[in-house]
Amino acid sequence: SLHRIKASGLKLQLCTNETQATRENFVRKLRAMGFDISVAEVTAPAPAACRLLRERGLRPHLLVHDDLLPEFAEIDKTNPNCVVLGDAAENFTYANLNEAFRLLIGMEKPVLISLGKGRYYKETDGLKLDVGAYMKALEYACDVQAEVVGKPAKRFFESALAELGVPPEQAIMIGDDIVSDVGGAQQCGMRALQVRTGKFRPSDENHPKVKPDAYVNNLAEAVDIILQQL
Amino acid sequence: SLHRIKASGLKLQLCTNETQATRENFVRKLRAMGFDISVAEVTAPAPAACRLLRERGLRPHLLVHDDLLPEFAEIDKTNPNCVVLGDAAENFTYANLNEAFRLLIGMEKPVLISLGKGRYYKETDGLKLDVGAYMKALEYACDVQAEVVGKPAKRFFESALAELGVPPEQAIMIGDDIVSDVGGAQQCGMRALQVRTGKFRPSDENHPKVKPDAYVNNLAEAVDIILQQL
């Protein structure tokens, strides 16, 4: 499907909330699986967070997955004045959470930046709490609202559109997550298709707030429809 | 101060949100510090949770401090149909949180019972996230609202009043926590004094929702005032 999109001359940007690996490693995995994708074609939360940190002169304390650390290599992390939270997985220890909390509560105005707000995800050994759950824990403890830089943040989609160099009305989002993918893209002025694969659940079709522009059974069908309408 | 209250013939009940130890151990510590208190004079979240579990035929999965486990010794914990969350401290590991989460999300109607909703507390080695933060994480991940059995739950104060055998209008709460102690007791129809010690912060005097019936500088002053009015 990716190949057919590219062959048609359409531009493609992959929007992921992956925060357990650098874009480089993420792309390497995808390429190993046969997907023809380059790092420049990936929009991910960590680079978005780095842009935000630079713009605002913020020095983060990182509570993220070890494999994500290289994305922040160029960022000044001395004397932190904010906390950046990713899906830290095994790094979500009692000690690390207390450390992040103490830094936040010690700030005059706590700044918590979250690379996503997912509730949970599935791995081969079962469901796992996602970064959003830990974000809520710190938000509550510090009485602060996190700034989310991953999907469904409007900023995130805007940055993907900027990479593509197209206005929102000329872009279509295809995703399996009714809120993060479909809702986020629509908020940004894009049309959005929901695939009935992956995270899709039948109850999504009665979602109280988000209604996709169309449902498709899978990515191949989404591409069929888009190419037919060119 | 406790001695003066008892000597005056007034009844006394200690309402604690302590969930890192059994009432027996809690009382042992207090007695070692010179406080004349018995187990029957302590209302604590774990026994309140046990009553609730029995009433509703619930079998808990426990995510609590090891030292609290004896309070649940008599409770059937096979094939759990709810999760009970306490201040588990070092037991708040990534693995344990995922386990509690998986049990909840696997229930047709997840039941999460929390022994408190404190945001954080201070120990000799610094501030620690309290049970409320982890409660929020699980609430968000499972899209469920926890039932809180500790302060400021109305039920909790009602159970303390039942132990005393007095109606709320004849009872006075003395506490340092504007929301858990003062707000909770007032919701239950009691009057409440806030002491300007412990958790008290000057900003409490401008709290948007809770206004104590009076402020006192410390417990001794609270007792002075109460005894004067007898």
GROMACS .gro file of C-alpha atoms in nm:
model
  460
    1SER     CA    1   0.000   0.000   0.000
    2LEU     CA    2   0.280   0.243   0.085
    3HIS     CA    3   0.444   0.162  -0.247
    4ARG     CA    4   0.123   0.231  -0.440
    5ILE     CA    5   0.084   0.569  -0.270
    6LYS     CA    6   0.437   0.673  -0.354
    7ALA     CA    7   0.413   0.538  -0.710
    8SER     CA    8   0.103   0.753  -0.766
    9GLY     CA    9   0.304   1.067  -0.688
   10LEU     CA   10   0.123   1.138  -0.361
   11LYS     CA   11   0.332   1.253  -0.068
   12LEU     CA   12   0.339   1.039   0.243
   13GLN     CA   13   0.420   1.111   0.606
   14LEU     CA   14   0.404   0.848   0.878
   15CYS     CA   15   0.268   0.991   1.206
   16THR     CA   16   0.363   0.771   1.498
   17ASN     CA   17   0.338   0.807   1.872
   18GLU     CA   18   0.626   0.562   1.910
   19THR     CA   19   0.842   0.680   2.198
   20GLN     CA   20   1.031   0.362   2.280
   21ALA     CA   21   1.285   0.408   2.002
   22THR     CA   22   1.455   0.677   1.797
   23ARG     CA   23   1.315   0.744   1.450
   24GLU     CA   24   1.629   0.582   1.311
   25ASN     CA   25   1.559   0.256   1.490
   26PHE     CA   26   1.189   0.274   1.417
   27VAL     CA   27   1.260   0.313   1.044
   28ARG     CA   28   1.520   0.036   1.054
   29LYS     CA   29   1.257  -0.201   1.196
   30LEU     CA   30   1.003  -0.099   0.933
   31ARG     CA   31   1.254  -0.140   0.651
   32ALA     CA   32   1.348  -0.483   0.782
   33MET     CA   33   0.978  -0.569   0.755
   34GLY     CA   34   0.985  -0.458   0.392
   35PHE     CA   35   0.840  -0.106   0.421
   36ASP     CA   36   1.006   0.154   0.201
   37ILE     CA   37   1.023   0.443   0.450
   38SER     CA   38   1.291   0.701   0.529
   39VAL     CA   39   1.353   0.891   0.854
   40ALA     CA   40   1.238   1.215   0.690
   41GLU     CA   41   0.900   1.055   0.625
   42VAL     CA   42   0.837   0.996   0.996
   43THR     CA   43   0.680   1.247   1.235
   44ALA     CA   44   0.729   1.137   1.596
   45PRO     CA   45   0.679   1.293   1.940
   46ALA     CA   46   1.042   1.314   2.051
   47PRO     CA   47   1.160   1.547   1.770
   48ALA     CA   48   0.845   1.753   1.823
   49ALA     CA   49   0.934   1.781   2.192
   50CYS     CA   50   1.291   1.885   2.105
   51ARG     CA   51   1.159   2.167   1.888
   52LEU     CA   52   0.934   2.285   2.171
   53LEU     CA   53   1.218   2.265   2.428
   54ARG     CA   54   1.445   2.474   2.204
   55GLU     CA   55   1.177   2.732   2.129
   56ARG     CA   56   1.108   2.788   2.495
   57GLY     CA   57   1.458   2.748   2.638
   58LEU     CA   58   1.352   2.448   2.846
   59ARG     CA   59   1.603   2.203   2.993
   60PRO     CA   60   1.433   1.869   3.047
   61HIS     CA   61   1.461   1.599   3.305
   62LEU     CA   62   1.385   1.291   3.092
   63LEU     CA   63   1.167   1.005   3.209
   64VAL     CA   64   1.172   0.809   2.884
   65HIS     CA   65   1.277   0.475   2.741
   66ASP     CA   66   1.655   0.426   2.726
   67ASP     CA   67   1.632   0.366   2.352
   68LEU     CA   68   1.480   0.712   2.301
   69LEU     CA   69   1.763   0.902   2.471
   70PRO     CA   70   1.964   0.965   2.150
   71GLU     CA   71   1.679   1.188   2.020
   72PHE     CA   72   1.762   1.427   2.306
   73ALA     CA   73   2.141   1.408   2.269
   74GLU     CA   74   2.175   1.770   2.156
   75ILE     CA   75   1.945   1.913   2.422
   76ASP     CA   76   2.082   2.085   2.734
   77LYS     CA   77   1.966   1.878   3.029
   78THR     CA   78   2.158   2.051   3.308
   79ASN     CA   79   1.963   2.202   3.597
   80PRO     CA   80   1.623   2.090   3.459
   81ASN     CA   81   1.327   2.329   3.447
   82CYS     CA   82   1.074   2.081   3.304
   83VAL     CA   83   1.002   1.709   3.290
   84VAL     CA   84   0.959   1.521   2.961
   85LEU     CA   85   0.761   1.200   2.995
   86GLY     CA   86   0.760   0.922   2.736
   87ASP     CA   87   0.660   0.560   2.741
   88ALA     CA   88   0.947   0.473   2.971
   89ALA     CA   89   0.833   0.110   3.018
   90GLU     CA   90   1.076  -0.059   3.261
   91ASN     CA   91   1.204   0.287   3.355
   92PHE     CA   92   0.865   0.357   3.518
   93THR     CA   93   1.001   0.256   3.857
   94TYR     CA   94   0.879   0.387   4.191
   95ALA     CA   95   1.212   0.568   4.238
   96ASN     CA   96   1.207   0.729   3.891
   97LEU     CA   97   0.847   0.844   3.928
   98ASN     CA   98   0.922   0.997   4.267
   99GLU     CA   99   1.226   1.170   4.121
  100ALA     CA  100   1.027   1.323   3.833
  101PHE     CA  101   0.754   1.423   4.078
  102ARG     CA  102   0.997   1.591   4.319
  103LEU     CA  103   1.150   1.795   4.039
  104LEU     CA  104   0.806   1.909   3.921
  105ILE     CA  105   0.667   1.994   4.263
  106GLY     CA  106   0.985   2.187   4.338
  107MET     CA  107   0.934   2.418   4.038
  108GLU     CA  108   0.765   2.753   4.084
  109LYS     CA  109   0.545   2.666   3.787
  110PRO     CA  110   0.577   2.296   3.704
  111VAL     CA  111   0.614   2.220   3.330
  112LEU     CA  112   0.528   1.864   3.231
  113ILE     CA  113   0.565   1.769   2.864
  114SER     CA  114   0.421   1.434   2.766
  115LEU     CA  115   0.514   1.256   2.444
  116GLY     CA  116   0.166   1.107   2.425
  117LYS     CA  117  -0.146   1.038   2.624
  118GLY     CA  118  -0.221   0.680   2.529
  119ARG     CA  119  -0.398   0.475   2.793
  120TYR     CA  120  -0.247   0.136   2.717
  121TYR     CA  121  -0.109  -0.080   2.440
  122LYS     CA  122  -0.066  -0.445   2.364
  123GLU     CA  123   0.261  -0.633   2.354
  124THR     CA  124   0.326  -0.999   2.294
  125ASP     CA  125   0.322  -1.060   2.671
  126GLY     CA  126   0.001  -0.866   2.732
  127LEU     CA  127  -0.143  -0.519   2.785
  128LYS     CA  128   0.078  -0.248   2.930
  129LEU     CA  129  -0.002   0.090   3.083
  130ASP     CA  130   0.094   0.364   2.837
  131VAL     CA  131   0.249   0.704   2.901
  132GLY     CA  132  -0.093   0.870   2.948
  133ALA     CA  133  -0.154   0.681   3.272
  134TYR     CA  134   0.173   0.803   3.423
  135MET     CA  135   0.104   1.151   3.290
  136LYS     CA  136  -0.226   1.152   3.483
  137ALA     CA  137  -0.046   1.039   3.799
  138LEU     CA  138   0.200   1.329   3.780
  139GLU     CA  139  -0.068   1.578   3.675
  140TYR     CA  140  -0.274   1.489   3.980
  141ALA     CA  141   0.017   1.487   4.224
  142CYS     CA  142   0.147   1.825   4.104
  143ASP     CA  143  -0.190   1.982   4.021
  144VAL     CA  144  -0.063   2.065   3.673
  145GLN     CA  145  -0.181   2.000   3.317
  146ALA     CA  146   0.068   1.826   3.090
  147GLU     CA  147   0.144   1.960   2.743
  148VAL     CA  148   0.104   1.667   2.505
  149VAL     CA  149   0.324   1.678   2.198
  150GLY     CA  150   0.226   1.348   2.030
  151LYS     CA  151  -0.103   1.263   1.859
  152PRO     CA  152  -0.377   1.393   1.894
  153ALA     CA  153  -0.207   1.731   1.959
  154LYS     CA  154  -0.286   1.979   1.683
  155ARG     CA  155   0.076   2.094   1.679
  156PHE     CA  156   0.184   1.742   1.596
  157PHE     CA  157  -0.030   1.718   1.283
  158GLU     CA  158   0.071   2.069   1.182
  159SER     CA  159   0.432   1.966   1.198
  160ALA     CA  160   0.360   1.660   0.978
  161LEU     CA  161   0.181   1.887   0.727
  162ALA     CA  162   0.478   2.123   0.731
  163GLU     CA  163   0.705   1.830   0.643
  164LEU     CA  164   0.473   1.742   0.354
  165GLY     CA  165   0.440   2.103   0.247
  166VAL     CA  166   0.064   2.073   0.192
  167PRO     CA  167  -0.235   2.248   0.352
  168PRO     CA  168  -0.464   2.035   0.573
  169GLU     CA  169  -0.749   2.027   0.320
  170GLN     CA  170  -0.520   1.850   0.074
  171ALA     CA  171  -0.416   1.582   0.323
  172ILE     CA  172  -0.588   1.265   0.439
  173MET     CA  173  -0.505   1.085   0.762
  174ILE     CA  174  -0.545   0.708   0.773
  175GLY     CA  175  -0.538   0.557   1.120
  176ASP     CA  176  -0.676   0.292   1.353
  177ASP     CA  177  -0.717   0.509   1.664
  178ILE     CA  178  -1.044   0.698   1.667
  179VAL     CA  179  -0.922   0.973   1.903
  180SER     CA  180  -0.548   1.005   1.843
  181ASP     CA  181  -0.550   0.955   1.467
  182VAL     CA  182  -0.895   1.048   1.338
  183GLY     CA  183  -0.995   1.309   1.596
  184GLY     CA  184  -0.653   1.474   1.602
  185ALA     CA  185  -0.627   1.506   1.223
  186GLN     CA  186  -0.983   1.639   1.189
  187GLN     CA  187  -0.916   1.903   1.458
  188CYS     CA  188  -0.634   2.015   1.236
  189GLY     CA  189  -0.861   2.052   0.931
  190MET     CA  190  -0.771   1.725   0.761
  191ARG     CA  191  -1.005   1.451   0.649
  192ALA     CA  192  -0.951   1.118   0.822
  193LEU     CA  193  -1.028   0.754   0.748
  194GLN     CA  194  -1.046   0.492   1.019
  195VAL     CA  195  -0.925   0.143   0.929
  196ARG     CA  196  -1.110  -0.147   1.085
  197THR     CA  197  -0.783  -0.313   1.188
  198GLY     CA  198  -0.537  -0.280   1.476
  199LYS     CA  199  -0.678  -0.075   1.761
  200PHE     CA  200  -1.018  -0.039   1.593
  201ARG     CA  201  -1.309  -0.160   1.803
  202PRO     CA  202  -1.671  -0.187   1.681
  203SER     CA  203  -1.776   0.061   1.954
  204ASP     CA  204  -1.562   0.324   1.778
  205GLU     CA  205  -1.841   0.354   1.521
  206ASN     CA  206  -2.061   0.503   1.795
  207HIS     CA  207  -1.793   0.728   1.940
  208PRO     CA  208  -1.961   1.023   2.117
  209LYS     CA  209  -1.721   1.286   1.985
  210VAL     CA  210  -1.535   1.169   1.677
  211LYS     CA  211  -1.678   1.063   1.342
  212PRO     CA  212  -1.433   0.962   1.067
  213ASP     CA  213  -1.498   1.087   0.713
  214ALA     CA  214  -1.519   0.718   0.620
  215TYR     CA  215  -1.443   0.370   0.746
  216VAL     CA  216  -1.231   0.128   0.547
  217ASN     CA  217  -1.159  -0.236   0.614
  218ASN     CA  218  -0.783  -0.196   0.589
  219LEU     CA  219  -0.501   0.018   0.456
  220ALA     CA  220  -0.518  -0.138   0.107
  221GLU     CA  221  -0.885  -0.038   0.075
  222ALA     CA  222  -0.802   0.315   0.197
  223VAL     CA  223  -0.540   0.346  -0.075
  224ASP     CA  224  -0.782   0.208  -0.339
  225ILE     CA  225  -1.037   0.475  -0.253
  226ILE     CA  226  -0.785   0.759  -0.246
  227LEU     CA  227  -0.627   0.660  -0.578
  228GLN     CA  228  -0.968   0.622  -0.744
  229GLN     CA  229  -1.052   0.979  -0.655
  230LEU     CA  230  -0.731   1.135  -0.790
  231SER     CA  231  -0.366   1.650   7.460
  232LEU     CA  232  -0.509   1.303   7.403
  233HIS     CA  233  -0.487   1.239   7.776
  234ARG     CA  234  -0.674   1.560   7.855
  235ILE     CA  235  -0.954   1.467   7.614
  236LYS     CA  236  -0.996   1.123   7.767
  237ALA     CA  237  -0.971   1.256   8.124
  238SER     CA  238  -1.256   1.497   8.047
  239GLY     CA  239  -1.486   1.206   7.962
  240LEU     CA  240  -1.503   1.290   7.592
  241LYS     CA  241  -1.483   1.003   7.346
  242LEU     CA  242  -1.197   0.994   7.100
  243GLN     CA  243  -1.148   0.826   6.765
  244LEU     CA  244  -0.832   0.858   6.561
  245CYS     CA  245  -0.907   0.881   6.188
  246THR     CA  246  -0.601   0.794   5.984
  247ASN     CA  247  -0.539   0.733   5.615
  248GLU     CA  248  -0.236   0.523   5.708
  249THR     CA  249  -0.221   0.228   5.469
  250GLN     CA  250   0.139   0.123   5.509
  251ALA     CA  251   0.078  -0.070   5.829
  252THR     CA  252  -0.192  -0.263   6.012
  253ARG     CA  253  -0.380  -0.080   6.285
  254GLU     CA  254  -0.196  -0.303   6.535
  255ASN     CA  255   0.143  -0.182   6.416
  256PHE     CA  256   0.024   0.175   6.383
  257VAL     CA  257  -0.099   0.173   6.743
  258ARG     CA  258   0.221   0.003   6.862
  259LYS     CA  259   0.424   0.289   6.709
  260LEU     CA  260   0.202   0.552   6.867
  261ARG     CA  261   0.219   0.385   7.207
  262ALA     CA  262   0.599   0.366   7.181
  263MET     CA  263   0.588   0.742   7.127
  264GLY     CA  264   0.387   0.778   7.447
  265PHE     CA  265   0.034   0.810   7.306
  266ASP     CA  266  -0.232   0.626   7.502
  267ILE     CA  267  -0.432   0.478   7.212
  268SER     CA  268  -0.593   0.139   7.155
  269VAL     CA  269  -0.670  -0.039   6.826
  270ALA     CA  270  -1.044   0.012   6.881
  271GLU     CA  271  -0.985   0.388   6.887
  272VAL     CA  272  -0.843   0.388   6.534
  273THR     CA  273  -1.049   0.417   6.214
  274ALA     CA  274  -0.837   0.329   5.911
  275PRO     CA  275  -0.902   0.262   5.541
  276ALA     CA  276  -0.811  -0.107   5.528
  277PRO     CA  277  -1.079  -0.225   5.775
  278ALA     CA  278  -1.327   0.003   5.599
  279ALA     CA  279  -1.235  -0.164   5.270
  280CYS     CA  280  -1.278  -0.509   5.424
  281ARG     CA  281  -1.630  -0.419   5.535
  282LEU     CA  282  -1.713  -0.299   5.185
  283LEU     CA  283  -1.565  -0.611   5.024
  284ARG     CA  284  -1.770  -0.837   5.252
  285GLU     CA  285  -2.091  -0.642   5.197
  286ARG     CA  286  -2.061  -0.666   4.820
  287GLY     CA  287  -1.908  -1.013   4.789
  288LEU     CA  288  -1.595  -0.873   4.628
  289ARG     CA  289  -1.271  -1.070   4.607
  290PRO     CA  290  -0.979  -0.829   4.579
  291HIS     CA  291  -0.651  -0.833   4.401
  292LEU     CA  292  -0.437  -0.633   4.644
  293LEU     CA  293  -0.184  -0.373   4.535
  294VAL     CA  294  -0.086  -0.258   4.883
  295HIS     CA  295   0.212  -0.234   5.115
  296ASP     CA  296   0.337  -0.572   5.240
  297ASP     CA  297   0.289  -0.456   5.599
  298LEU     CA  298  -0.083  -0.400   5.535
  299LEU     CA  299  -0.154  -0.753   5.410
  300PRO     CA  300  -0.255  -0.895   5.754
  301GLU     CA  301  -0.561  -0.662   5.753
  302PHE     CA  302  -0.691  -0.864   5.457
  303ALA     CA  303  -0.600  -1.206   5.596
  304GLU     CA  304  -0.963  -1.316   5.637
  305ILE     CA  305  -1.075  -1.195   5.295
  306ASP     CA  306  -1.125  -1.435   5.003
  307LYS     CA  307  -0.876  -1.329   4.737
  308THR     CA  308  -0.922  -1.613   4.490
  309ASN     CA  309  -1.029  -1.532   4.134
  310PRO     CA  310  -1.036  -1.154   4.197
  311ASN     CA  311  -1.327  -0.939   4.081
  312CYS     CA  312  -1.189  -0.605   4.198
  313VAL     CA  313  -0.861  -0.430   4.270
  314VAL     CA  314  -0.780  -0.270   4.606
  315LEU     CA  315  -0.514  -0.002   4.589
  316GLY     CA  316  -0.323   0.129   4.889
  317ASP     CA  317  -0.002   0.321   4.932
  318ALA     CA  318   0.204   0.029   4.811
  319ALA     CA  319   0.532   0.227   4.810
  320GLU     CA  320   0.808  -0.004   4.682
  321ASN     CA  321   0.536  -0.239   4.556
  322PHE     CA  322   0.441   0.026   4.298
  323THR     CA  323   0.656  -0.142   4.035
  324TYR     CA  324   0.595  -0.132   3.661
  325ALA     CA  325   0.511  -0.504   3.670
  326ASN     CA  326   0.267  -0.473   3.962
  327LEU     CA  327   0.089  -0.174   3.808
  328ASN     CA  328   0.052  -0.356   3.476
  329GLU     CA  329  -0.082  -0.661   3.660
  330ALA     CA  330  -0.347  -0.457   3.845
  331PHE     CA  331  -0.434  -0.279   3.522
  332ARG     CA  332  -0.476  -0.604   3.325
  333LEU     CA  333  -0.708  -0.746   3.588
  334LEU     CA  334  -0.921  -0.432   3.583
  335ILE     CA  335  -0.940  -0.395   3.207
  336GLY     CA  336  -1.033  -0.762   3.182
  337MET     CA  337  -1.341  -0.715   3.403
  338GLU     CA  338  -1.679  -0.658   3.244
  339LYS     CA  339  -1.726  -0.367   3.482
  340PRO     CA  340  -1.393  -0.278   3.646
  341VAL     CA  341  -1.413  -0.214   4.022
  342LEU     CA  342  -1.124  -0.016   4.167
  343ILE     CA  343  -1.126   0.051   4.540
  344SER     CA  344  -0.868   0.299   4.665
  345LEU     CA  345  -0.768   0.327   5.030
  346GLY     CA  346  -0.710   0.699   4.985
  347LYS     CA  347  -0.659   0.970   4.730
  348GLY     CA  348  -0.364   1.159   4.874
  349ARG     CA  349  -0.140   1.328   4.619
  350TYR     CA  350   0.191   1.295   4.801
  351TYR     CA  351   0.348   1.284   5.143
  352LYS     CA  352   0.681   1.360   5.301
  353GLU     CA  353   0.925   1.108   5.435
  354THR     CA  354   1.269   1.161   5.586
  355ASP     CA  355   1.426   1.106   5.243
  356GLY     CA  356   1.190   1.339   5.059
  357LEU     CA  357   0.846   1.367   4.898
  358LYS     CA  358   0.677   1.053   4.767
  359LEU     CA  359   0.385   1.003   4.531
  360ASP     CA  360   0.084   0.888   4.732
  361VAL     CA  361  -0.185   0.635   4.642
  362GLY     CA  362  -0.403   0.900   4.473
  363ALA     CA  363  -0.152   0.943   4.191
  364TYR     CA  364  -0.155   0.572   4.111
  365MET     CA  365  -0.532   0.568   4.146
  366LYS     CA  366  -0.553   0.837   3.876
  367ALA     CA  367  -0.324   0.635   3.649
  368LEU     CA  368  -0.547   0.327   3.674
  369GLU     CA  369  -0.868   0.532   3.649
  370TYR     CA  370  -0.748   0.687   3.325
  371ALA     CA  371  -0.618   0.364   3.174
  372CYS     CA  372  -0.939   0.173   3.253
  373ASP     CA  373  -1.182   0.463   3.208
  374VAL     CA  374  -1.325   0.394   3.552
  375GLN     CA  375  -1.385   0.595   3.868
  376ALA     CA  376  -1.229   0.455   4.184
  377GLU     CA  377  -1.430   0.418   4.502
  378VAL     CA  378  -1.228   0.586   4.777
  379VAL     CA  379  -1.272   0.438   5.123
  380GLY     CA  380  -1.030   0.655   5.324
  381LYS     CA  381  -1.067   1.023   5.418
  382PRO     CA  382  -1.239   1.235   5.284
  383ALA     CA  383  -1.502   0.971   5.197
  384LYS     CA  384  -1.827   1.030   5.383
  385ARG     CA  385  -1.856   0.660   5.460
  386PHE     CA  386  -1.524   0.672   5.639
  387PHE     CA  387  -1.633   0.942   5.880
  388GLU     CA  388  -1.968   0.771   5.929
  389SER     CA  389  -1.789   0.458   6.032
  390ALA     CA  390  -1.576   0.655   6.283
  391LEU     CA  391  -1.897   0.809   6.425
  392ALA     CA  392  -2.053   0.465   6.450
  393GLU     CA  393  -1.751   0.350   6.654
  394LEU     CA  394  -1.798   0.650   6.884
  395GLY     CA  395  -2.173   0.604   6.900
  396VAL     CA  396  -2.241   0.976   6.856
  397PRO     CA  397  -2.427   1.175   6.590
  398PRO     CA  398  -2.218   1.406   6.367
  399GLU     CA  399  -2.341   1.726   6.530
  400GLN     CA  400  -2.192   1.610   6.861
  401ALA     CA  401  -1.851   1.536   6.711
  402ILE     CA  402  -1.560   1.762   6.622
  403MET     CA  403  -1.286   1.671   6.379
  404ILE     CA  404  -0.938   1.810   6.439
  405GLY     CA  405  -0.701   1.776   6.146
  406ASP     CA  406  -0.421   1.933   5.946
  407ASP     CA  407  -0.548   1.847   5.597
  408ILE     CA  408  -0.796   2.101   5.466
  409VAL     CA  409  -0.962   1.864   5.218
  410SER     CA  410  -0.927   1.515   5.367
  411ASP     CA  411  -0.983   1.606   5.731
  412VAL     CA  412  -1.180   1.930   5.743
  413GLY     CA  413  -1.377   1.900   5.418
  414GLY     CA  414  -1.454   1.531   5.466
  415ALA     CA  415  -1.580   1.575   5.824
  416GLN     CA  416  -1.794   1.877   5.734
  417GLN     CA  417  -1.953   1.688   5.443
  418CYS     CA  418  -2.057   1.437   5.703
  419GLY     CA  419  -2.224   1.701   5.923
  420MET     CA  420  -1.944   1.741   6.175
  421ARG     CA  421  -1.769   2.060   6.275
  422ALA     CA  422  -1.399   2.067   6.197
  423LEU     CA  423  -1.095   2.256   6.325
  424GLN     CA  424  -0.779   2.292   6.122
  425VAL     CA  425  -0.451   2.293   6.311
  426ARG     CA  426  -0.177   2.517   6.176
  427THR     CA  427   0.078   2.234   6.202
  428GLY     CA  428   0.180   1.936   5.987
  429LYS     CA  429   0.033   1.955   5.639
  430PHE     CA  430  -0.120   2.298   5.700
  431ARG     CA  431  -0.013   2.564   5.451
  432PRO     CA  432  -0.100   2.935   5.476
  433SER     CA  433  -0.279   2.909   5.139
  434ASP     CA  434  -0.529   2.670   5.305
  435GLU     CA  435  -0.687   2.976   5.466
  436ASN     CA  436  -0.800   3.085   5.119
  437HIS     CA  437  -0.914   2.743   5.005
  438PRO     CA  438  -1.176   2.783   4.732
  439LYS     CA  439  -1.407   2.510   4.863
  440VAL     CA  440  -1.342   2.431   5.228
  441LYS     CA  441  -1.365   2.661   5.527
  442PRO     CA  442  -1.292   2.515   5.872
  443ASP     CA  443  -1.519   2.612   6.161
  444ALA     CA  444  -1.204   2.751   6.322
  445TYR     CA  445  -0.826   2.752   6.297
  446VAL     CA  446  -0.609   2.661   6.593
  447ASN     CA  447  -0.233   2.682   6.625
  448ASN     CA  448  -0.194   2.323   6.739
  449LEU     CA  449  -0.370   2.025   6.893
  450ALA     CA  450  -0.323   2.154   7.250
  451GLU     CA  451  -0.505   2.476   7.162
  452ALA     CA  452  -0.785   2.278   6.995
  453VAL     CA  453  -0.830   2.077   7.314
  454ASP     CA  454  -0.824   2.394   7.526
  455ILE     CA  455  -1.109   2.543   7.323
  456ILE     CA  456  -1.317   2.226   7.323
  457LEU     CA  457  -1.279   2.170   7.697
  458GLN     CA  458  -1.363   2.535   7.771
  459GLN     CA  459  -1.693   2.495   7.590
  460LEU     CA  460  -1.804   2.179   7.769
   0.00000   0.00000   0.00000
